[in-house]
Coordinates of C-alpha atoms and ligand atoms in Angstrom, one line a residue:
M1 CA -47.1 5.8 -15.5
D2 CA -46.0 9.1 -17.2
N3 CA -43.7 8.2 -20.1
T4 CA -43.4 11.8 -21.4
Q5 CA -40.4 12.6 -19.0
G6 CA -37.9 10.4 -20.9
P7 CA -34.6 9.2 -19.6
P8 CA -33.3 11.0 -16.3
E9 CA -30.7 13.6 -16.8
P10 CA -27.2 12.6 -16.1
R11 CA -26.2 14.6 -12.9
R12 CA -23.1 16.0 -14.4
M13 CA -21.0 15.5 -17.2
L14 CA -18.0 13.1 -16.8
S15 CA -14.7 13.9 -18.1
F16 CA -11.6 11.9 -16.9
V17 CA -8.4 10.1 -17.5
Y18 CA -8.1 6.3 -16.4
N19 CA -4.5 4.8 -16.6
A20 CA -5.3 1.1 -16.3
N21 CA -1.9 -0.8 -15.1
P22 CA -2.0 -3.9 -17.0
S23 CA -1.3 -7.1 -15.0
R24 CA -2.2 -10.6 -15.1
V25 CA -3.9 -11.4 -11.4
V26 CA -4.7 -14.9 -10.4
F27 CA -6.5 -14.8 -7.0
K28 CA -7.0 -17.8 -5.5
P29 CA -6.4 -20.0 -2.5
G30 CA -3.3 -22.3 -3.4
A31 CA -2.1 -19.9 -6.3
R32 CA 1.5 -20.7 -5.8
L33 CA 0.9 -24.4 -6.4
D34 CA 0.2 -23.6 -10.0
I35 CA 3.7 -21.6 -10.2
A36 CA 5.3 -24.2 -12.7
A37 CA 2.1 -24.0 -14.9
E38 CA 2.4 -20.3 -14.8
L39 CA 6.0 -20.2 -16.1
A40 CA 5.4 -22.7 -18.6
R41 CA 2.4 -20.6 -19.9
Q42 CA 5.0 -17.8 -20.3
G43 CA 7.6 -20.0 -21.9
L44 CA 10.1 -19.4 -18.8
K45 CA 12.4 -21.9 -17.6
A46 CA 14.9 -20.6 -15.0
A47 CA 13.5 -18.5 -12.2
L48 CA 15.4 -16.4 -9.5
I49 CA 13.3 -16.7 -6.4
L50 CA 13.6 -13.7 -3.8
S51 CA 12.6 -13.2 -0.3
T52 CA 13.7 -11.6 2.8
P53 CA 15.8 -13.9 5.2
Q54 CA 12.6 -14.0 7.4
Q55 CA 10.7 -15.9 4.6
V56 CA 13.3 -18.0 3.2
N57 CA 11.1 -21.1 3.9
E58 CA 8.5 -19.7 1.4
A59 CA 11.1 -19.3 -1.1
N60 CA 12.3 -22.9 -0.8
D61 CA 8.6 -24.0 -1.1
I62 CA 8.5 -22.1 -4.5
A63 CA 11.5 -23.3 -5.8
N64 CA 10.8 -27.2 -4.9
L65 CA 7.4 -26.4 -6.6
L66 CA 9.4 -25.5 -9.7
G67 CA 12.0 -28.3 -9.5
S68 CA 14.4 -27.8 -12.6
S69 CA 12.8 -24.4 -13.4
A70 CA 14.0 -22.9 -10.2
A71 CA 17.6 -21.2 -11.1
G72 CA 18.3 -20.2 -7.4
I73 CA 17.1 -18.2 -4.4
F74 CA 18.3 -14.7 -3.4
S75 CA 16.8 -14.4 0.3
N76 CA 18.5 -11.0 1.2
A77 CA 15.7 -8.8 0.2
T78 CA 15.9 -5.4 2.4
M79 CA 13.6 -2.7 3.5
H80 CA 13.8 0.4 1.1
T81 CA 15.7 -1.9 -1.8
P82 CA 19.1 -0.7 -1.1
I83 CA 21.2 -0.8 -4.5
A84 CA 24.0 -2.6 -3.0
V85 CA 21.7 -5.7 -2.3
T86 CA 20.1 -5.2 -5.8
D87 CA 23.5 -5.5 -7.2
Q88 CA 23.9 -8.6 -5.4
A89 CA 20.8 -10.2 -6.9
L90 CA 21.6 -9.0 -10.4
A91 CA 24.9 -10.7 -10.0
Q92 CA 23.2 -13.7 -9.2
A93 CA 20.3 -13.6 -11.8
K94 CA 23.3 -13.3 -14.3
D95 CA 25.5 -16.1 -13.0
K96 CA 22.3 -18.5 -12.8
Q97 CA 21.4 -17.3 -16.2
A98 CA 17.8 -16.6 -14.8
D99 CA 15.0 -15.8 -17.4
C100 CA 12.5 -14.3 -14.8
V101 CA 12.2 -13.2 -11.1
I102 CA 9.5 -14.5 -8.8
S103 CA 9.3 -12.3 -5.5
V104 CA 7.6 -13.9 -2.5
G105 CA 7.0 -11.5 0.3
G106 CA 5.8 -8.1 1.1
G107 CA 6.9 -4.6 -0.3
S108 CA 10.4 -5.1 0.4
T109 CA 10.7 -8.1 -1.8
T110 CA 8.7 -6.9 -4.4
G111 CA 10.6 -3.8 -4.6
L112 CA 13.6 -5.9 -5.2
G113 CA 12.0 -7.8 -8.1
K114 CA 10.9 -4.5 -9.5
A115 CA 14.6 -3.4 -9.5
I116 CA 15.8 -6.5 -11.3
S117 CA 13.2 -6.5 -13.7
V118 CA 13.4 -3.1 -14.8
R119 CA 17.2 -3.1 -15.1
T120 CA 17.4 -6.3 -16.9
G121 CA 14.0 -6.6 -18.9
L122 CA 13.4 -10.0 -17.0
P123 CA 9.4 -10.9 -16.6
H124 CA 8.6 -10.5 -12.9
I125 CA 6.1 -12.8 -11.1
S126 CA 5.1 -11.2 -7.9
I127 CA 3.4 -13.3 -5.0
P128 CA 2.5 -10.7 -2.3
T129 CA 2.3 -11.9 1.4
T130 CA 1.2 -8.3 3.0
Y131 CA -1.3 -6.1 2.0
A132 CA 1.0 -2.9 1.0
G133 CA 0.2 -3.2 -2.7
S134 CA 3.3 -2.7 -4.4
E135 CA 2.8 -5.4 -6.5
M136 CA 0.2 -3.1 -8.3
T137 CA 2.3 0.0 -9.0
P138 CA 4.6 1.1 -11.5
V139 CA 6.6 2.8 -8.7
L140 CA 9.9 1.7 -7.5
G141 CA 11.8 3.3 -4.2
E142 CA 15.4 2.7 -3.7
T143 CA 18.1 3.7 -1.6
V144 CA 21.7 4.7 -2.2
D145 CA 23.7 5.5 1.0
G146 CA 20.4 5.9 3.0
V147 CA 19.0 8.3 0.6
K148 CA 15.9 7.0 -1.1
T149 CA 14.5 8.2 -4.5
T150 CA 11.5 7.1 -6.2
R151 CA 10.7 6.8 -9.8
S152 CA 7.6 5.6 -11.9
D153 CA 8.0 3.7 -15.2
P154 CA 5.2 1.5 -16.9
R155 CA 8.1 -1.3 -17.2
I156 CA 8.3 -1.5 -13.3
L157 CA 4.9 -3.0 -12.7
P158 CA 5.1 -6.7 -12.3
G159 CA 3.5 -8.6 -15.4
T160 CA 2.0 -11.4 -13.3
V161 CA 0.7 -11.5 -9.8
L162 CA -0.4 -14.4 -7.8
Y163 CA -2.4 -13.8 -4.7
D164 CA -2.4 -16.9 -2.6
V165 CA -4.3 -16.4 0.6
D166 CA -2.5 -19.2 2.3
L167 CA 0.8 -17.2 2.3
T168 CA -0.9 -14.3 4.3
L169 CA -2.0 -16.4 7.3
S170 CA 1.6 -16.2 8.7
L171 CA 1.4 -12.5 8.8
P172 CA 1.4 -11.5 12.3
Q173 CA -1.9 -10.1 13.5
K174 CA -1.0 -6.6 14.6
L175 CA 1.1 -6.2 11.2
S176 CA -1.9 -7.4 9.4
A177 CA -3.7 -4.8 10.8
T178 CA -1.3 -2.0 10.3
S179 CA -0.6 -3.3 6.8
G180 CA -4.3 -3.4 6.0
V181 CA -4.5 0.4 7.1
N182 CA -1.7 1.2 5.0
A183 CA -3.6 -0.2 2.1
I184 CA -7.0 1.6 3.3
A185 CA -4.4 4.9 3.1
H186 CA -4.0 4.4 -0.8
A187 CA -7.8 4.0 -1.6
V188 CA -8.7 7.2 0.8
E189 CA -6.1 9.6 -1.0
A190 CA -7.2 8.0 -4.4
L191 CA -10.8 9.2 -3.7
Y192 CA -9.6 12.7 -3.5
A193 CA -6.4 12.7 -5.9
P194 CA -6.3 15.5 -8.5
D195 CA -6.3 12.5 -11.0
T196 CA -9.2 10.5 -9.5
N197 CA -11.8 9.1 -11.8
P198 CA -15.3 7.1 -11.5
I199 CA -13.3 3.8 -12.0
I200 CA -10.7 4.4 -9.3
R201 CA -13.6 5.7 -7.0
L202 CA -15.2 2.1 -7.3
L203 CA -12.3 0.4 -6.5
A204 CA -11.5 2.8 -3.5
K205 CA -14.4 2.2 -2.0
E206 CA -14.8 -1.5 -2.5
G207 CA -11.1 -2.0 -1.0
I208 CA -11.9 0.1 2.1
R209 CA -15.1 -1.6 2.5
A210 CA -13.5 -5.3 2.2
L211 CA -10.8 -3.9 4.8
A212 CA -12.9 -2.7 7.2
E213 CA -14.7 -5.7 7.4
A214 CA -11.8 -8.2 7.4
L215 CA -9.3 -6.5 9.5
P216 CA -11.3 -6.7 13.1
V217 CA -11.8 -10.3 12.3
I218 CA -8.2 -11.1 11.7
V219 CA -7.0 -9.4 14.8
I220 CA -9.2 -11.9 16.8
D221 CA -8.6 -14.8 14.7
G222 CA -5.6 -14.8 12.3
A223 CA -6.3 -18.0 10.7
N224 CA -9.6 -16.8 9.7
V225 CA -9.2 -17.9 6.0
S226 CA -12.4 -16.0 4.7
A227 CA -11.4 -13.0 6.4
R228 CA -7.8 -13.0 5.2
S229 CA -9.3 -13.7 1.6
T230 CA -11.4 -10.5 1.8
A231 CA -8.4 -8.4 3.1
L232 CA -6.3 -9.7 0.4
Y233 CA -8.9 -8.8 -2.0
G234 CA -9.1 -5.3 -0.5
A235 CA -5.6 -4.7 -0.6
W236 CA -5.4 -5.6 -4.3
L237 CA -8.0 -3.1 -5.0
C238 CA -6.2 -0.5 -2.7
G239 CA -2.9 -1.3 -4.5
Q240 CA -4.6 -0.4 -7.9
C241 CA -5.9 3.0 -6.3
L242 CA -2.2 3.7 -5.4
G243 CA -0.9 2.7 -8.8
G244 CA -3.4 4.7 -10.7
T245 CA -3.5 7.9 -9.1
T246 CA -1.3 10.9 -7.4
M247 CA -1.1 10.5 -3.7
S248 CA -1.3 13.6 -1.3
L249 CA -0.5 15.0 2.2
H250 CA -0.7 11.5 3.9
H251 CA 1.5 9.8 1.8
K252 CA 3.8 12.9 1.8
L253 CA 3.9 13.0 5.7
C254 CA 4.5 9.1 5.9
H255 CA 7.6 9.4 3.7
V256 CA 8.7 12.5 5.4
V257 CA 8.1 11.1 9.2
G258 CA 9.0 7.3 8.2
G259 CA 11.9 8.2 6.0
S260 CA 13.6 11.0 8.3
F261 CA 13.1 9.3 11.7
N262 CA 13.4 5.8 10.5
L263 CA 9.7 4.7 11.7
P264 CA 8.2 1.4 10.6
H265 CA 6.1 1.8 7.3
A266 CA 2.8 0.5 8.1
E267 CA 2.7 1.5 11.9
T268 CA 3.5 5.1 10.5
H269 CA 0.5 4.9 8.0
T270 CA -1.9 3.8 10.5
I271 CA -1.1 6.3 13.3
L272 CA -1.0 9.4 10.8
L273 CA -4.3 8.0 8.4
P274 CA -7.1 9.3 10.9
H275 CA -5.3 12.8 11.4
T276 CA -4.7 13.4 7.6
I277 CA -8.3 12.4 6.9
A278 CA -9.7 14.9 9.7
Y279 CA -7.3 17.6 7.9
N280 CA -8.7 17.0 4.4
A281 CA -12.1 15.9 5.0
P282 CA -13.7 19.4 5.3
A283 CA -12.3 20.0 1.7
V284 CA -13.3 16.9 0.2
P285 CA -17.3 16.3 1.2
E286 CA -17.9 13.8 -1.6
A287 CA -14.9 11.7 -0.8
N288 CA -15.9 11.9 2.9
K289 CA -19.3 10.6 2.0
D290 CA -17.9 7.8 0.0
M291 CA -15.6 6.7 3.0
A292 CA -18.4 7.0 5.7
E293 CA -20.7 4.7 3.5
V294 CA -18.2 2.1 3.8
L295 CA -16.9 2.5 7.4
P296 CA -18.9 1.0 9.9
G297 CA -20.3 3.2 12.4
A298 CA -19.0 6.4 10.7
E299 CA -22.4 8.4 11.1
G300 CA -21.6 10.1 8.0
D301 CA -18.2 11.4 9.2
C302 CA -15.0 9.4 7.8
T303 CA -13.0 10.6 10.8
V304 CA -15.4 9.0 13.1
G305 CA -15.3 5.8 11.0
L306 CA -11.5 5.4 11.0
N307 CA -11.1 6.3 14.6
K308 CA -13.6 3.4 15.3
L309 CA -12.0 1.0 12.9
I310 CA -8.4 1.8 14.6
D311 CA -10.0 1.3 18.2
R312 CA -11.1 -2.2 16.9
L313 CA -7.8 -2.9 15.6
G314 CA -6.0 -2.2 19.1
V315 CA -2.9 -0.8 17.1
G316 CA -0.5 1.6 18.5
K317 CA -1.5 5.2 18.1
A318 CA 1.5 7.1 19.1
L319 CA 4.6 8.0 16.9
K320 CA 6.6 8.6 20.2
D321 CA 6.2 4.8 21.0
Y322 CA 8.1 3.9 17.8
G323 CA 11.1 6.1 18.7
M324 CA 9.9 9.7 17.3
K325 CA 11.3 12.4 19.9
E326 CA 9.4 15.4 20.7
E327 CA 12.0 17.9 19.0
D328 CA 11.5 15.9 15.8
I329 CA 7.8 17.4 15.3
D330 CA 9.3 20.7 13.9
K331 CA 11.6 19.2 11.9
A332 CA 8.8 16.9 10.3
A333 CA 6.6 19.8 9.8
E334 CA 9.3 21.8 8.0
I335 CA 10.4 18.8 5.7
A336 CA 6.7 18.3 5.1
L337 CA 6.5 21.8 3.6
R338 CA 9.6 22.0 1.7
N339 CA 8.5 20.6 -1.8
P340 CA 4.9 21.6 -2.8
Y341 CA 2.6 18.5 -3.8
A342 CA -1.2 18.3 -4.7
N343 CA -3.6 18.3 -1.7
P344 CA -7.3 19.3 -1.6
R345 CA -6.6 21.6 1.3
P346 CA -4.1 24.0 1.5
I347 CA -0.9 23.0 3.5
V348 CA -0.5 25.5 6.5
Q349 CA 2.5 24.7 8.5
E350 CA 1.3 25.4 11.9
K351 CA -1.6 23.3 11.3
I352 CA 0.5 20.2 9.9
R353 CA 3.0 20.9 12.8
E354 CA -0.1 20.6 15.3
L355 CA -1.4 17.2 13.1
I356 CA 1.9 15.6 13.8
R357 CA 2.2 16.4 17.2
R358 CA -1.1 14.6 17.8
A359 CA -0.1 11.7 16.0
W360 CA 3.1 11.7 17.8
A361 CA 1.3 12.1 21.3
G362 CA -1.3 9.5 20.4
E363 CA -4.1 11.8 20.9
E364 CA -7.7 10.7 18.9
A365 CA -7.9 12.7 15.6
R366 CA -10.2 15.4 15.7
P367 CA -11.8 17.7 12.8
D368 CA -10.9 21.0 14.4
L369 CA -7.5 21.8 12.5
Ligands
LIG401 P1 8.0 -5.8 4.2 O1 8.0 -6.4 2.8 O2 9.1 -5.0 4.5 O3 7.9 -7.1 5.3 C1 7.9 -6.8 6.8 C2 8.5 -7.9 7.5 O4 7.5 -9.2 7.3 C3 9.6 -8.7 6.6 O5 10.4 -9.5 7.3 C4 8.7 -9.7 5.6 O6 9.5 -11.1 5.3 C5 7.8 -10.1 6.8 N1 6.5 -10.6 6.2 C6 6.0 -10.5 5.0 N2 4.7 -11.2 4.6 C7 4.8 -12.0 5.7 C8 3.9 -13.1 6.1 N3 2.9 -13.4 5.2 N4 4.1 -13.8 7.1 C9 5.3 -13.5 8.0 N5 6.0 -12.5 7.6 C10 6.0 -12.0 6.7 O7 6.7 -5.0 4.6 P2 5.6 -4.2 3.6 O8 5.0 -3.3 4.5 O9 4.9 -5.1 2.8 O10 6.5 -3.3 2.7 C11 7.0 -2.1 2.9 C12 8.1 -1.6 2.0 O11 7.5 -1.6 0.7 C13 8.5 -0.2 2.2 O12 10.0 -0.2 2.0 C14 7.7 0.7 1.3 O13 8.1 1.8 0.9 C15 7.5 -0.2 0.2 N6 6.3 0.0 -0.6 C16 6.3 0.5 -2.0 C17 5.1 0.6 -2.7 C18 5.6 0.8 -4.0 O14 4.3 1.3 -4.9 N7 6.5 0.9 -4.6 C19 4.0 0.4 -2.2 C20 3.9 -0.3 -0.8 C21 5.0 -0.3 0.0

């Protein structure tokens, strides 16, 4: 053996900023059953429990587990966090003298918990039941008179997150698939974010790997607890990617297209992601390699891997099937170009228009833009 060579040279000089978003995470089946102990641990005695009308049973279960520490239930959480709804919940929190909020549900309910917490300083315990990842971000989107504004503030981040796989079993299989691809989108854009870093890349690759493994199982067997657990784990990691980096073209297009034409959140992400990846991949060979390594059947090309995953999930591929009109394509391209934002590949209007047209028509994503 030749000992004269010394240790291998590092491949390159590392230089980065990593902003950890500190929260306490409990990840275990039945985590919700420990909710009373969790409150006691934090010295809290009066929780306002939040849900959508569709998940009021879950909110009731939490209230029963808390007994006298449940101050009340507000079950009117609404997509895009309308301020009028937040005001109603705030009034109830004040009336019941709540000393914390517990959100049980997807991104809409988590958003309401954030909106109350940032206004009052009340601790927020989040129990996510989709894969959207909002519980891991210091970001809040709110709507006033239909106009959505987004802000970021470390005080928005929920202090405690309980991941309980049991609560995800009821998530309909198709919504599980699209919510999971929504999570993958966070990790994809984190891989080539202007503020990406080696820690985020580890989280992103592992998050995509976990979801790509679990989602095809879930669409066949929604009650498969280990696949559900793997998906929730992946969603947690992808949520950290969203909370820790700046998103690019894909998230911008989803906001524009989803927001302007009132399209469903997770489905819009799922339809657009292969197309935005195909557009950006030539500009980000390292991210392409990272994704291709964890997407089964990618053969070195992340677009191929993602197309295969979407095919296996059997989800919708065309924005027109969700109500977007052909004449909206030009409008969407024009709005997408309006505010400059970070993207690894320059944004060229006619190419973005063609990208949106393909997604609208339901064509397979191709790397020829
Ligand atoms: P959602 O919270 O709107 O939920 C969709 C529907 O599914 C609701 O009726 C909900 O009650 C129901 N549902 C949720 N979990 C269920 C389960 N396990 N079983 C049965 N039904 C269930 O959907 P979402 O995709 O989680 O969240 C979308 C919203 O979150 C959007 O407004 C989006 O902008 C926001 N969001 C924000 C961030 C952020 O960082 N601020 C991140 C991701 C998403």
